Amino acid sequence: MAGRANLGIMWLCATALFLSGAASLAAGNDHDRPEIAGDFPIASEVRLAGDEKQTRFILDLDKKIDIHPFLLANPDRVVIDIPQVSFRLAPDAGANGRGLIKAFRYGLVMPGGSRIVFDLAGPAKIEKAYVLDAANGQPPRLVVELEAVDRAAFNRLLASSNSSEGMRGAVSPDLVDATGSTPAATPSDTRPVVVIDPGHGGIDNGTEASTGETEKDLVLAFAVALRNRIEQDGKYHVIMTRTDDTFIPLAERVHVARTNGAALFVSIHADALPRREGDARGATIYTLSDKASDAEAERLADAENKADAIGGVNLTEEPTDVADILIDLAQRETRTFSNRFARLLMSEMQTTMRMHKHPLKSAGFRVLKAPDVPSVLIELGFVSNKADLRQMVSEDWRSRTVGSVANAVEAFLAKRVVSAGPAH
């Protein structure tokens, strides 16, 4: 047992190192999102040229910028870190690639920083990456030239690629102290801590309705309202993993909960199904398990867990085999509490909203893997369902549903505080 505990500690230390050095992003384009106030460079048009041997990417700007390019593998990607840019590109820009570029994504990853990620069709090297001055009636342009290489050459380039100097794990400004780390709750504040985690954010839109509403905006609005409701009576200290349109890596969300000694972690999301897969409806509550409760739960967990890898986080430095040991060792009691809260939550939520036909499910969500923090993930509904979407954009529905979730939080924590008794 001691050996397992040591492995658990090693994994937590490795995770902290990963968070301090890994670059951070997730899939999805941040087009048509409100910009943080400031005179940011504008990206107005993008073009691809070339074939499977050589491919060129050109981005028109209104001023020159600095760039930092590097490679990542599993899957193969080229990442370009740049200062914060206002992307004013076509909504489908990046969806279709050409030559060595299968697709690309772009957007905000942290206040002051944006990123472009290219999914490669095969191993390639960055032959050139530069920014041209405005000349001959042409605006400043970011140019990235890629050239096909064999796997061995790509691996050598990957080893020398200075990926550790990419943008560090992005965290919301209100969670960062002067040292750049995530602070713990104020020591004098002895109230139980509730961490609310609005899913996605920044470059990662999450699911998107056919009418344009994005998951990241819907869940942030819900999370802010939930924080305000829980804080009304002053019993609990509420911390949010993000309070604005910023991307937060999955492991950092877990880190926020553990660093602050959270008594409860609630992650808020909204699902979507492709049209061919039906028109599911209603809210679902997920807890962590090694084996998914059904195929739909497994699909959703797989999609959520790929967010970091798709977006440019270097996962090769993060141990994966030790995670199961931690779950087995430390989460047995935690899972019991998580399941207890999930049942309370279902009981409260079904009084104010429509629930999925199978409202309680489980799967291997990375964001629920804090070994010592009871954690649930709430899917408020399906943005692909018109009735669910109408509810999620309704302030009246949000107010009633927030009230039911807050009631469940109160009932759960009240019992835990009483059972814990006074400290000696």
Coordinates of C-alpha atoms in Angstrom, one line a residue:
M1 CA 0.0 0.0 0.0
A2 CA 2.9 2.4 0.8
G3 CA 4.3 1.7 -2.7
R4 CA 1.0 2.7 -4.2
A5 CA 0.9 5.8 -2.2
N6 CA 4.4 6.8 -3.3
L7 CA 3.4 6.2 -6.9
G8 CA 0.3 8.5 -6.3
I9 CA 2.6 11.2 -5.0
M10 CA 4.9 10.8 -8.0
W11 CA 1.9 11.2 -10.3
L12 CA 0.7 14.4 -8.6
C13 CA 4.2 15.9 -8.8
A14 CA 4.5 14.9 -12.5
T15 CA 1.1 16.5 -13.1
A16 CA 2.3 19.8 -11.5
L17 CA 5.4 19.8 -13.7
F18 CA 3.3 19.1 -16.7
L19 CA 1.0 22.1 -15.8
S20 CA 4.0 24.4 -15.4
G21 CA 5.5 23.6 -18.7
A22 CA 3.0 22.3 -21.1
A23 CA 1.3 24.4 -23.8
S24 CA -2.4 24.7 -23.6
L25 CA -5.3 24.7 -26.0
A26 CA -8.3 22.8 -27.2
A27 CA -10.2 22.3 -30.4
G28 CA -12.6 24.9 -31.9
N29 CA -12.5 28.3 -33.4
D30 CA -13.2 31.4 -31.3
H31 CA -14.8 33.4 -34.1
D32 CA -17.5 36.0 -33.4
R33 CA -16.6 36.1 -29.6
P34 CA -16.4 39.3 -27.7
E35 CA -12.9 40.6 -27.5
I36 CA -11.2 41.6 -24.3
A37 CA -10.8 45.4 -24.5
G38 CA -7.5 46.4 -26.1
D39 CA -5.9 47.3 -29.4
F40 CA -5.1 43.8 -30.6
P41 CA -3.8 42.9 -34.1
I42 CA -6.6 41.8 -36.5
A43 CA -6.4 38.7 -38.6
S44 CA -8.6 39.2 -41.6
E45 CA -8.0 36.5 -44.2
V46 CA -6.3 33.1 -44.4
R47 CA -5.1 31.0 -47.4
L48 CA -3.6 27.6 -48.0
A49 CA -1.5 26.6 -51.0
G50 CA 0.6 23.6 -52.0
D51 CA 0.4 19.8 -51.9
E52 CA 1.4 16.7 -49.9
K53 CA 5.1 17.5 -50.2
Q54 CA 5.0 21.3 -49.5
T55 CA 2.2 23.4 -48.0
R56 CA 2.1 27.1 -47.2
F57 CA -0.2 28.9 -44.7
I58 CA -0.8 32.6 -45.1
L59 CA -2.6 34.8 -42.6
D60 CA -3.3 38.5 -43.3
L61 CA -2.8 40.9 -40.4
D62 CA -3.0 44.6 -39.8
K63 CA 0.3 44.8 -37.9
K64 CA 3.4 42.7 -37.4
I65 CA 3.5 40.2 -34.5
D66 CA 6.0 37.9 -32.8
I67 CA 5.6 34.2 -33.3
H68 CA 6.8 31.0 -31.6
P69 CA 6.4 27.8 -33.6
F70 CA 6.9 24.2 -32.4
L71 CA 6.0 20.6 -33.1
L72 CA 3.9 18.1 -31.1
A73 CA 3.1 14.5 -31.7
N74 CA 0.3 12.0 -30.8
P75 CA -1.3 13.3 -32.9
D76 CA 1.2 15.1 -35.2
R77 CA 0.7 18.9 -35.0
V78 CA 2.4 22.2 -35.7
V79 CA 1.6 24.9 -33.1
I80 CA 2.2 28.7 -33.6
D81 CA 2.0 30.7 -30.4
I82 CA 1.3 34.4 -31.0
P83 CA 0.1 37.5 -29.0
Q84 CA -3.6 37.9 -28.6
V85 CA -5.2 38.5 -32.0
S86 CA -8.7 39.4 -33.0
F87 CA -9.6 36.7 -35.5
R88 CA -12.1 38.0 -38.1
L89 CA -12.1 35.0 -40.4
A90 CA -14.9 33.1 -42.1
P91 CA -16.8 30.9 -39.6
D92 CA -15.6 27.7 -41.4
A93 CA -12.0 28.8 -41.7
G94 CA -9.8 25.9 -40.9
A95 CA -12.4 23.2 -41.2
N96 CA -11.0 22.0 -44.5
G97 CA -7.3 21.6 -45.1
R98 CA -4.9 21.2 -48.0
G99 CA -1.8 19.2 -48.6
L100 CA 0.1 18.5 -45.4
I101 CA -2.6 20.4 -43.3
K102 CA -5.7 18.3 -42.6
A103 CA -7.4 21.2 -40.6
F104 CA -6.4 24.0 -38.4
R105 CA -7.8 25.9 -35.4
Y106 CA -7.2 29.3 -33.9
G107 CA -8.2 31.5 -31.0
L108 CA -7.6 32.8 -27.5
V109 CA -5.8 30.5 -25.1
M110 CA -5.1 33.0 -22.3
P111 CA -5.4 36.7 -21.8
G112 CA -2.8 38.2 -24.1
G113 CA -2.1 35.1 -26.0
S114 CA -3.6 33.3 -29.0
R115 CA -2.6 30.1 -30.8
I116 CA -2.9 28.5 -34.2
V117 CA -2.8 24.6 -34.3
F118 CA -2.4 22.7 -37.6
D119 CA -3.4 19.0 -37.7
L120 CA -0.9 17.3 -40.0
A121 CA -1.8 14.8 -42.6
G122 CA 1.6 13.2 -42.2
P123 CA 5.0 13.9 -40.6
A124 CA 6.3 17.4 -41.6
K125 CA 8.9 19.9 -40.6
I126 CA 8.5 23.7 -40.2
E127 CA 10.7 24.8 -43.2
K128 CA 10.0 28.5 -42.4
A129 CA 7.7 30.5 -40.2
Y130 CA 7.9 34.3 -40.4
V131 CA 6.0 37.5 -40.6
L132 CA 6.3 39.8 -43.6
D133 CA 6.2 43.6 -43.5
A134 CA 3.4 45.3 -45.4
A135 CA 4.6 46.0 -48.9
N136 CA 3.3 46.7 -52.4
G137 CA -0.3 47.2 -51.2
Q138 CA -0.2 43.9 -49.3
P139 CA -0.8 43.8 -45.5
P140 CA 1.6 42.2 -43.0
R141 CA 1.4 38.4 -43.3
L142 CA 2.1 35.5 -41.1
V143 CA 3.6 32.7 -43.4
V144 CA 4.2 29.1 -42.3
E145 CA 5.9 26.8 -44.8
L146 CA 5.7 23.1 -44.1
E147 CA 7.7 20.3 -45.9
A148 CA 7.0 16.5 -45.7
V149 CA 9.6 14.4 -43.9
D150 CA 9.8 10.7 -42.9
R151 CA 8.9 9.6 -39.4
A152 CA 12.5 9.3 -38.2
A153 CA 13.2 12.9 -39.2
F154 CA 10.0 14.1 -37.6
N155 CA 10.9 12.4 -34.3
R156 CA 14.4 14.0 -34.4
L157 CA 12.8 17.4 -35.0
L158 CA 10.3 16.8 -32.3
A159 CA 13.0 16.1 -29.8
S160 CA 14.7 19.4 -30.5
S161 CA 11.5 21.4 -30.8
N162 CA 11.4 24.0 -28.0
S163 CA 7.8 23.1 -27.0
S164 CA 8.5 23.7 -23.4
E165 CA 8.7 27.4 -24.1
G166 CA 5.1 27.4 -25.6
M167 CA 2.5 29.3 -23.6
R168 CA 2.1 27.8 -20.2
G169 CA -1.1 26.2 -18.9
A170 CA -3.6 29.0 -19.1
V171 CA -5.6 29.8 -16.0
S172 CA -8.2 32.4 -15.4
P173 CA -6.8 35.7 -14.2
D174 CA -8.7 35.6 -10.9
L175 CA -7.0 32.3 -10.1
V176 CA -3.4 33.5 -10.6
D177 CA -1.2 35.1 -8.0
A178 CA 1.9 37.2 -8.5
T179 CA 4.1 34.1 -8.9
G180 CA 1.9 32.8 -11.8
S181 CA 0.6 29.8 -9.7
T182 CA -2.9 28.9 -8.6
P183 CA -3.4 30.1 -5.0
A184 CA -5.1 28.1 -2.3
A185 CA -8.1 29.5 -0.5
T186 CA -7.3 32.1 2.2
P187 CA -6.1 30.2 5.2
S188 CA -8.4 32.1 7.6
D189 CA -11.4 31.1 5.6
T190 CA -12.5 27.8 7.1
R191 CA -15.7 27.5 5.1
P192 CA -16.0 24.4 2.8
V193 CA -14.8 25.1 -0.7
V194 CA -17.0 24.4 -3.7
V195 CA -15.2 24.5 -7.1
I196 CA -17.5 25.2 -10.1
D197 CA -16.0 24.3 -13.5
P198 CA -17.6 25.8 -16.6
G199 CA -16.4 23.5 -19.3
H200 CA -14.4 24.5 -22.4
G201 CA -13.6 28.2 -23.0
G202 CA -11.3 30.4 -25.1
I203 CA -10.4 28.6 -28.3
D204 CA -12.4 25.6 -27.2
N205 CA -16.1 26.3 -28.1
G206 CA -17.3 22.9 -27.0
T207 CA -20.5 21.8 -28.7
E208 CA -22.3 24.4 -30.9
A209 CA -25.9 24.7 -31.8
S210 CA -27.0 25.1 -35.4
T211 CA -28.2 28.6 -34.5
G212 CA -24.7 29.6 -33.3
E213 CA -24.9 29.3 -29.5
T214 CA -21.8 27.7 -28.0
E215 CA -21.5 25.4 -25.1
K216 CA -18.7 27.5 -23.5
D217 CA -21.0 30.5 -23.3
L218 CA -24.0 28.6 -22.1
V219 CA -22.2 26.8 -19.3
L220 CA -20.3 30.0 -18.2
A221 CA -23.6 31.9 -17.7
F222 CA -25.0 29.0 -15.7
A223 CA -21.8 28.6 -13.6
V224 CA -21.8 32.3 -12.7
A225 CA -25.4 32.2 -11.7
L226 CA -24.8 29.1 -9.6
R227 CA -21.8 30.7 -7.9
N228 CA -23.9 33.7 -7.0
R229 CA -26.7 31.6 -5.6
I230 CA -24.4 29.4 -3.5
E231 CA -22.6 32.5 -2.1
Q232 CA -25.9 34.2 -1.0
D233 CA -25.9 32.7 2.5
G234 CA -22.2 32.9 3.0
K235 CA -21.8 29.3 4.2
Y236 CA -19.4 28.2 1.4
H237 CA -16.4 29.6 -0.4
V238 CA -16.9 29.2 -4.1
I239 CA -14.0 29.1 -6.6
M240 CA -14.5 29.0 -10.4
T241 CA -12.0 27.4 -12.7
R242 CA -12.7 30.2 -15.2
T243 CA -14.8 33.4 -15.0
D244 CA -14.2 34.6 -18.6
D245 CA -13.6 33.3 -22.1
T246 CA -10.3 31.6 -21.4
F247 CA -9.2 28.0 -22.0
I248 CA -8.2 25.9 -19.0
P249 CA -6.4 22.5 -19.4
L250 CA -8.2 19.6 -18.0
A251 CA -5.5 18.8 -15.5
E252 CA -5.4 22.4 -14.3
R253 CA -9.1 22.2 -13.5
V254 CA -8.4 19.2 -11.2
H255 CA -5.4 21.0 -9.8
V256 CA -7.6 24.0 -8.8
A257 CA -9.9 21.7 -6.8
R258 CA -7.0 19.8 -5.0
T259 CA -5.0 23.0 -4.3
N260 CA -7.9 24.6 -2.6
G261 CA -8.9 21.5 -0.6
A262 CA -12.4 21.5 -2.3
A263 CA -15.2 19.7 -0.5
L264 CA -17.0 19.4 -3.9
F265 CA -16.2 19.8 -7.6
V266 CA -19.0 20.5 -10.1
S267 CA -18.2 20.6 -13.8
I268 CA -20.9 22.1 -16.1
H269 CA -21.3 21.1 -19.7
A270 CA -23.9 20.8 -22.5
D271 CA -23.9 17.8 -24.9
A272 CA -24.8 17.5 -28.6
L273 CA -25.5 14.6 -31.0
P274 CA -24.9 14.5 -34.7
R275 CA -28.3 14.5 -36.5
R276 CA -27.9 10.9 -37.7
E277 CA -27.6 9.8 -34.1
G278 CA -31.1 10.9 -33.0
D279 CA -32.4 13.8 -31.0
A280 CA -31.7 13.0 -27.3
R281 CA -33.0 15.4 -24.7
G282 CA -32.6 16.1 -21.0
A283 CA -29.9 16.6 -18.3
T284 CA -27.5 13.9 -17.3
I285 CA -25.2 13.6 -14.2
Y286 CA -21.9 11.8 -14.6
T287 CA -19.6 10.4 -12.0
L288 CA -16.2 8.8 -12.5
S289 CA -15.7 5.1 -13.3
D290 CA -13.1 2.9 -14.9
K291 CA -15.7 1.5 -17.3
A292 CA -18.4 3.6 -18.9
S293 CA -22.0 2.9 -18.0
D294 CA -23.0 2.8 -21.7
A295 CA -21.8 3.6 -25.2
E296 CA -23.1 7.2 -25.0
A297 CA -21.2 7.9 -21.8
E298 CA -18.1 6.4 -23.3
R299 CA -18.5 8.6 -26.4
L300 CA -18.9 11.7 -24.3
A301 CA -15.9 11.0 -22.1
D302 CA -13.7 10.2 -25.1
A303 CA -14.6 13.5 -26.7
E304 CA -14.0 15.5 -23.5
N305 CA -10.7 13.8 -22.7
K306 CA -9.3 14.5 -26.1
A307 CA -9.7 18.3 -25.7
D308 CA -6.1 18.9 -24.5
A309 CA -4.4 16.6 -27.1
I310 CA -6.4 18.0 -30.0
G311 CA -5.6 21.5 -28.9
G312 CA -1.8 21.4 -28.5
V313 CA -1.1 20.2 -25.0
N314 CA 2.0 17.9 -24.9
L315 CA 0.6 14.8 -23.2
T316 CA 3.8 12.8 -23.6
E317 CA 5.1 14.1 -20.3
E318 CA 2.1 13.1 -18.3
P319 CA 2.0 9.6 -16.8
T320 CA -1.1 7.7 -17.6
D321 CA -0.5 4.3 -16.1
V322 CA -0.4 5.6 -12.6
A323 CA -3.8 7.3 -12.8
D324 CA -5.6 3.9 -12.4
I325 CA -3.6 3.2 -9.3
L326 CA -4.6 6.6 -7.8
I327 CA -8.2 5.9 -8.6
D328 CA -8.1 2.5 -7.1
L329 CA -6.2 3.7 -4.0
A330 CA -7.7 7.1 -3.1
Q331 CA -11.0 7.3 -4.8
R332 CA -12.9 4.5 -3.2
E333 CA -14.4 6.7 -0.5
T334 CA -14.5 9.7 -2.8
R335 CA -16.5 7.8 -5.3
T336 CA -19.0 6.9 -2.7
F337 CA -19.5 10.6 -1.8
S338 CA -19.6 11.5 -5.5
N339 CA -22.4 9.0 -6.1
R340 CA -24.3 10.2 -3.1
F341 CA -24.1 13.8 -4.3
A342 CA -25.2 12.7 -7.8
R343 CA -28.3 11.1 -6.4
L344 CA -29.1 14.2 -4.4
L345 CA -28.6 16.3 -7.4
M346 CA -30.9 14.2 -9.6
S347 CA -33.6 14.3 -6.9
E348 CA -33.4 18.1 -6.8
M349 CA -33.0 18.7 -10.6
Q350 CA -35.9 16.6 -11.7
T351 CA -38.3 18.9 -9.8
T352 CA -37.4 21.8 -12.0
M353 CA -36.2 20.4 -15.4
R354 CA -36.4 17.5 -17.7
M355 CA -33.9 14.8 -17.1
H356 CA -32.4 12.3 -19.6
K357 CA -34.2 8.9 -19.7
H358 CA -31.0 7.6 -18.0
P359 CA -30.0 10.5 -15.8
L360 CA -27.2 8.9 -13.8
K361 CA -24.2 7.7 -15.7
S362 CA -20.5 7.1 -15.3
A363 CA -17.4 7.2 -17.4
G364 CA -13.7 7.9 -17.3
F365 CA -13.7 11.7 -17.4
R366 CA -10.2 13.1 -16.7
V367 CA -11.7 16.2 -15.2
L368 CA -13.3 14.1 -12.4
K369 CA -10.1 12.4 -11.4
A370 CA -9.2 14.3 -8.3
P371 CA -8.6 11.4 -5.9
D372 CA -9.8 13.2 -2.8
V373 CA -12.6 15.5 -4.0
P374 CA -16.2 14.3 -4.6
S375 CA -16.8 15.3 -8.3
V376 CA -19.7 15.2 -10.8
L377 CA -20.1 16.4 -14.3
I378 CA -23.5 17.9 -15.2
E379 CA -24.7 17.9 -18.8
L380 CA -27.4 20.5 -18.7
G381 CA -29.0 19.2 -21.9
F382 CA -28.3 18.9 -25.6
V383 CA -27.7 22.0 -27.7
S384 CA -28.6 19.8 -30.7
N385 CA -32.2 19.6 -29.3
K386 CA -34.3 22.7 -29.9
A387 CA -36.3 22.3 -26.7
D388 CA -33.2 21.8 -24.6
L389 CA -31.5 24.8 -26.3
R390 CA -34.6 27.0 -25.7
Q391 CA -34.3 26.2 -22.0
M392 CA -30.6 26.8 -21.7
V393 CA -30.8 30.3 -23.1
S394 CA -33.8 31.1 -20.9
E395 CA -33.0 33.1 -17.7
D396 CA -36.1 31.8 -16.0
W397 CA -35.1 28.2 -16.6
R398 CA -31.5 29.0 -15.6
S399 CA -32.7 30.6 -12.3
R400 CA -34.9 27.6 -11.4
T401 CA -32.3 25.0 -12.3
V402 CA -29.5 26.9 -10.5
G403 CA -31.7 26.8 -7.5
S404 CA -32.1 23.1 -7.6
V405 CA -28.4 22.5 -8.0
A406 CA -27.6 24.9 -5.1
N407 CA -30.1 23.0 -2.9
A408 CA -28.3 19.8 -3.6
V409 CA -25.0 21.3 -2.8
E410 CA -26.4 22.6 0.5
A411 CA -27.9 19.3 1.4
F412 CA -24.8 17.3 0.6
L413 CA -22.3 19.6 2.4
A414 CA -24.5 20.1 5.4
K415 CA -24.4 16.4 6.0
R416 CA -20.7 16.2 5.5
V417 CA -20.0 19.1 7.8
V418 CA -22.1 17.6 10.6
S419 CA -20.6 14.1 10.1
A420 CA -17.1 15.5 10.2
G421 CA -17.7 17.2 13.6
P422 CA -15.6 19.9 15.2
A423 CA -11.8 19.8 14.7
H424 CA -9.7 18.7 17.7

